[in-house]
Amino acid sequence: MHKTLSIELTVYQASDMHPPEVPQMAVAGRSNVGKSSLLNRLAGRKQLAKTSSTPGKTQSINFYKVEPGGYYLVDLPGYGYAKRSKTDREKWARLIQTYLTDNPWLRAVLVLIDCRLDPQASDLELTAYLKERKIPVLAALTKADKCSKREGQARLSQWQDILGGVPPLLFSAVTGQGVEAVWDQVDSLLWQDPENG
Ligand code: GTP
Ligand code: MG
């Protein structure tokens, strides 16, 4: 069924963090990996979330309500972009950490990873942190249109070995590869049966 995403809330400061009390999944990953582009592609809208070829575009935490489903997808600022000022990086790290810590409504994190790159220290840190906190991880390898089939498959099995659990997916915001697979996984993790919720 076709889904719509609508922006419900934007948070700029850790001190303003009051996540809505509904099931939610965050979209996390290094700056420029394609978080906002994935959300636009899932929504079938080009300009829902702002994207840019310059890393560091998303500077706030943006909550999108998904209907049907009644849950939220949450676009986070990227991490690991060295050219930002130290103050900015610390501010975003605190914002992201505040969101991820002690949030009883956070059901899972969709971690985006560039299919062209070897696992980066910051990706391994994030996935280890989530594992430690027992937050389920769904990994999507982005920019699949830029990877050969062979490279994509090798990357999938590399991440499967690292993460275990739900197998990672290949995704492209350009071709739409993986859109259905991501929706299936997101729905199965978040869509609550109102009777048994
Ligand atoms: P921050 O908000 O800075 O953390 O970045 P982000 O992870 O939200 O990335 P964004 O969606 O803004 O995309 C960054 C750049 O990558 C843009 O130039 C996008 O057009 C490009 N991009 C995103 N997804 C894909 C993809 O699947 N394929 C290709 N070829 N380019 C992509
Ligand atoms: Mg973004």
Coordinates of C-alpha atoms and ligand atoms in Angstrom, one line a residue:
M1 CA 0.0 0.0 0.0
H2 CA 1.2 3.5 -0.8
K3 CA 2.5 5.3 2.3
T4 CA 2.8 9.0 3.0
L5 CA 5.4 10.7 5.2
S6 CA 4.7 14.0 6.8
I7 CA 7.0 16.1 9.0
E8 CA 5.7 16.3 12.5
L9 CA 8.6 17.7 14.6
T10 CA 12.1 19.2 14.3
V11 CA 14.5 19.3 17.2
Y12 CA 17.7 21.4 17.1
Q13 CA 18.9 21.2 20.7
A14 CA 19.5 18.2 23.0
S15 CA 17.7 20.2 25.7
D16 CA 14.5 20.3 23.6
M17 CA 14.4 16.6 23.1
H18 CA 11.0 15.1 23.8
P19 CA 10.5 12.3 21.3
P20 CA 6.8 11.6 20.6
E21 CA 5.5 8.6 22.4
V22 CA 4.9 6.4 19.4
P23 CA 7.1 3.6 18.0
Q24 CA 9.9 5.0 15.9
M25 CA 13.0 4.1 13.9
A26 CA 15.9 6.4 13.4
V27 CA 17.9 6.6 10.1
A28 CA 21.5 7.1 11.0
G29 CA 24.8 7.1 9.2
R30 CA 27.8 9.1 8.1
S31 CA 27.3 12.5 6.7
N32 CA 26.4 12.4 3.0
V33 CA 25.6 8.6 3.0
G34 CA 22.1 9.3 1.7
K35 CA 19.8 9.4 4.8
S36 CA 17.6 12.2 3.6
S37 CA 17.6 10.9 0.1
L38 CA 16.4 7.5 1.3
L39 CA 13.5 9.1 3.2
N40 CA 12.5 11.1 0.1
R41 CA 12.6 7.9 -2.0
L42 CA 10.5 6.0 0.5
A43 CA 8.1 8.9 0.5
G44 CA 8.1 9.1 -3.3
R45 CA 8.8 12.8 -2.9
K46 CA 11.9 14.7 -4.0
Q47 CA 11.9 17.5 -1.5
L48 CA 10.5 16.2 1.7
A49 CA 13.8 16.1 3.4
K50 CA 16.6 18.5 2.2
T51 CA 19.6 16.8 0.6
S52 CA 22.9 18.2 -0.6
S53 CA 26.1 17.0 -2.2
T54 CA 27.9 18.9 0.6
P55 CA 28.1 16.9 3.7
G56 CA 26.4 18.2 6.8
K57 CA 23.1 19.2 5.3
T58 CA 20.8 17.9 8.0
Q59 CA 21.5 19.8 11.2
S60 CA 18.4 18.9 13.2
I61 CA 16.5 15.7 14.1
N62 CA 13.4 15.5 11.9
F63 CA 10.4 13.3 12.8
Y64 CA 8.3 12.0 10.0
K65 CA 5.0 10.4 10.6
V66 CA 4.2 7.3 8.4
E67 CA 0.6 6.5 7.4
P68 CA -0.7 3.9 7.2
G69 CA 1.4 2.5 10.1
G70 CA 1.2 5.3 12.7
Y71 CA 4.9 5.2 13.5
Y72 CA 7.7 7.6 12.9
L73 CA 10.9 7.6 10.8
V74 CA 13.5 9.9 12.2
D75 CA 16.1 11.6 10.1
L76 CA 19.3 12.3 12.0
P77 CA 22.2 14.6 11.2
G78 CA 25.2 12.7 9.8
Y79 CA 28.3 11.9 11.9
G80 CA 31.9 11.7 11.0
Y81 CA 32.3 14.8 8.9
A82 CA 35.7 16.1 9.8
K83 CA 35.5 19.5 8.0
R84 CA 32.8 20.8 10.3
S85 CA 33.9 22.8 13.3
K86 CA 34.6 20.9 16.5
T87 CA 31.7 22.8 18.2
D88 CA 29.2 21.7 15.5
R89 CA 30.4 18.1 15.6
E90 CA 30.1 18.0 19.4
K91 CA 26.7 19.6 19.3
W92 CA 25.4 17.0 16.8
A93 CA 27.0 14.1 18.6
R94 CA 25.2 15.2 21.7
L95 CA 21.9 15.7 19.9
I96 CA 22.2 12.2 18.3
Q97 CA 23.3 10.6 21.5
T98 CA 20.5 12.2 23.5
Y99 CA 18.0 10.9 21.0
L100 CA 19.4 7.4 21.0
T101 CA 19.8 7.0 24.7
D102 CA 16.9 6.0 27.0
N103 CA 14.3 6.4 24.4
P104 CA 11.7 3.7 25.1
W105 CA 10.0 4.3 21.8
L106 CA 13.0 3.7 19.6
R107 CA 12.3 0.2 18.2
A108 CA 15.3 0.0 15.8
V109 CA 17.9 2.0 13.9
L110 CA 18.3 1.9 10.1
V111 CA 22.0 2.3 9.7
L112 CA 23.0 3.5 6.2
I113 CA 26.4 2.6 4.9
D114 CA 28.0 3.6 1.6
C115 CA 28.3 0.4 -0.5
R116 CA 31.6 1.6 -2.1
L117 CA 33.5 2.0 1.2
D118 CA 35.2 -0.5 3.5
P119 CA 33.6 -0.4 6.9
Q120 CA 34.5 2.9 8.5
A121 CA 35.5 3.3 12.2
S122 CA 32.5 5.5 12.8
D123 CA 30.1 2.9 11.3
L124 CA 31.5 0.2 13.5
E125 CA 31.3 2.4 16.6
L126 CA 27.7 3.2 16.0
T127 CA 26.7 -0.4 15.3
A128 CA 28.6 -1.6 18.4
Y129 CA 26.9 1.0 20.5
L130 CA 23.5 -0.1 19.3
K131 CA 24.3 -3.7 19.9
E132 CA 25.5 -3.0 23.4
R133 CA 22.2 -1.2 24.1
K134 CA 20.2 -4.1 22.5
I135 CA 18.7 -1.8 19.9
P136 CA 17.9 -3.8 16.7
V137 CA 19.9 -2.7 13.7
L138 CA 18.7 -2.9 10.1
A139 CA 21.6 -2.0 7.7
A140 CA 21.1 -0.7 4.2
L141 CA 24.0 -0.2 1.8
T142 CA 23.3 3.0 -0.1
K143 CA 24.3 4.3 -3.5
A144 CA 24.0 0.7 -4.9
D145 CA 23.8 2.3 -8.4
K146 CA 27.5 3.2 -7.9
C147 CA 28.5 -0.4 -7.1
S148 CA 28.9 -3.3 -9.4
K149 CA 26.8 -6.3 -8.6
R150 CA 29.8 -8.2 -7.4
E151 CA 31.0 -5.4 -5.2
G152 CA 27.5 -5.0 -3.7
Q153 CA 27.2 -8.7 -2.9
A154 CA 30.7 -8.8 -1.3
R155 CA 29.7 -5.8 0.8
L156 CA 26.5 -7.4 1.9
S157 CA 28.2 -10.5 3.2
Q158 CA 30.9 -8.5 4.9
W159 CA 28.2 -6.6 6.9
Q160 CA 26.2 -9.7 7.5
D161 CA 29.3 -11.1 9.2
I162 CA 29.8 -8.0 11.3
L163 CA 26.2 -7.5 12.4
G164 CA 24.5 -10.9 12.3
G165 CA 20.7 -10.6 12.7
V166 CA 18.5 -9.3 9.9
P167 CA 20.4 -9.4 6.6
P168 CA 21.5 -6.1 5.2
L169 CA 19.9 -4.7 2.0
L170 CA 21.1 -2.9 -1.0
F171 CA 19.5 0.5 -1.7
S172 CA 19.6 3.2 -4.3
A173 CA 17.8 6.5 -4.0
V174 CA 18.5 7.0 -7.7
T175 CA 17.1 3.7 -9.2
G176 CA 14.7 2.8 -6.4
Q177 CA 16.4 -0.5 -5.8
G178 CA 15.5 -1.8 -2.3
V179 CA 12.6 0.5 -1.6
E180 CA 10.1 -2.4 -1.2
A181 CA 12.5 -4.4 0.9
V182 CA 13.2 -1.5 3.2
W183 CA 9.4 -0.8 3.7
D184 CA 8.8 -4.5 4.4
Q185 CA 11.5 -4.6 7.1
V186 CA 10.4 -1.2 8.6
D187 CA 6.8 -2.3 8.7
S188 CA 7.6 -5.6 10.3
L189 CA 9.7 -3.9 13.0
L190 CA 7.3 -1.0 13.7
W191 CA 3.8 -1.5 12.7
Q192 CA 2.0 -2.4 15.8
D193 CA -1.1 -4.5 15.9
P194 CA -3.5 -2.2 17.9
E195 CA -4.9 -5.3 19.7
N196 CA -1.6 -6.7 20.8
G197 CA 0.6 -3.5 20.7
Ligands
GTP1 P1 23.7 14.7 5.9 O1 22.3 15.3 6.1 O2 24.7 15.7 5.5 O3 24.1 13.8 7.0 O4 23.6 13.8 4.6 P2 22.6 12.6 4.2 O5 23.1 11.3 4.7 O6 21.2 13.0 4.5 O7 22.8 12.6 2.6 P3 21.9 13.2 1.4 O8 20.6 12.4 1.3 O9 21.8 14.6 1.6 O10 22.7 12.8 0.1 C1 24.0 13.2 0.0 C2 24.4 13.2 -1.5 O11 24.4 11.8 -2.0 C3 23.5 13.9 -2.4 O12 24.2 14.6 -3.4 C4 22.6 12.8 -3.0 O13 22.1 13.2 -4.3 C5 23.6 11.7 -3.1 N1 22.9 10.4 -3.0 C6 22.1 10.0 -2.0 N2 21.6 8.7 -2.2 C7 22.2 8.3 -3.4 C8 22.1 7.1 -4.2 O14 21.4 6.1 -3.9 N3 22.8 7.1 -5.4 C9 23.6 8.1 -5.8 N4 24.3 8.0 -6.9 N5 23.7 9.3 -5.1 C10 23.0 9.4 -3.9
MG2 MG 20.5 14.6 5.6

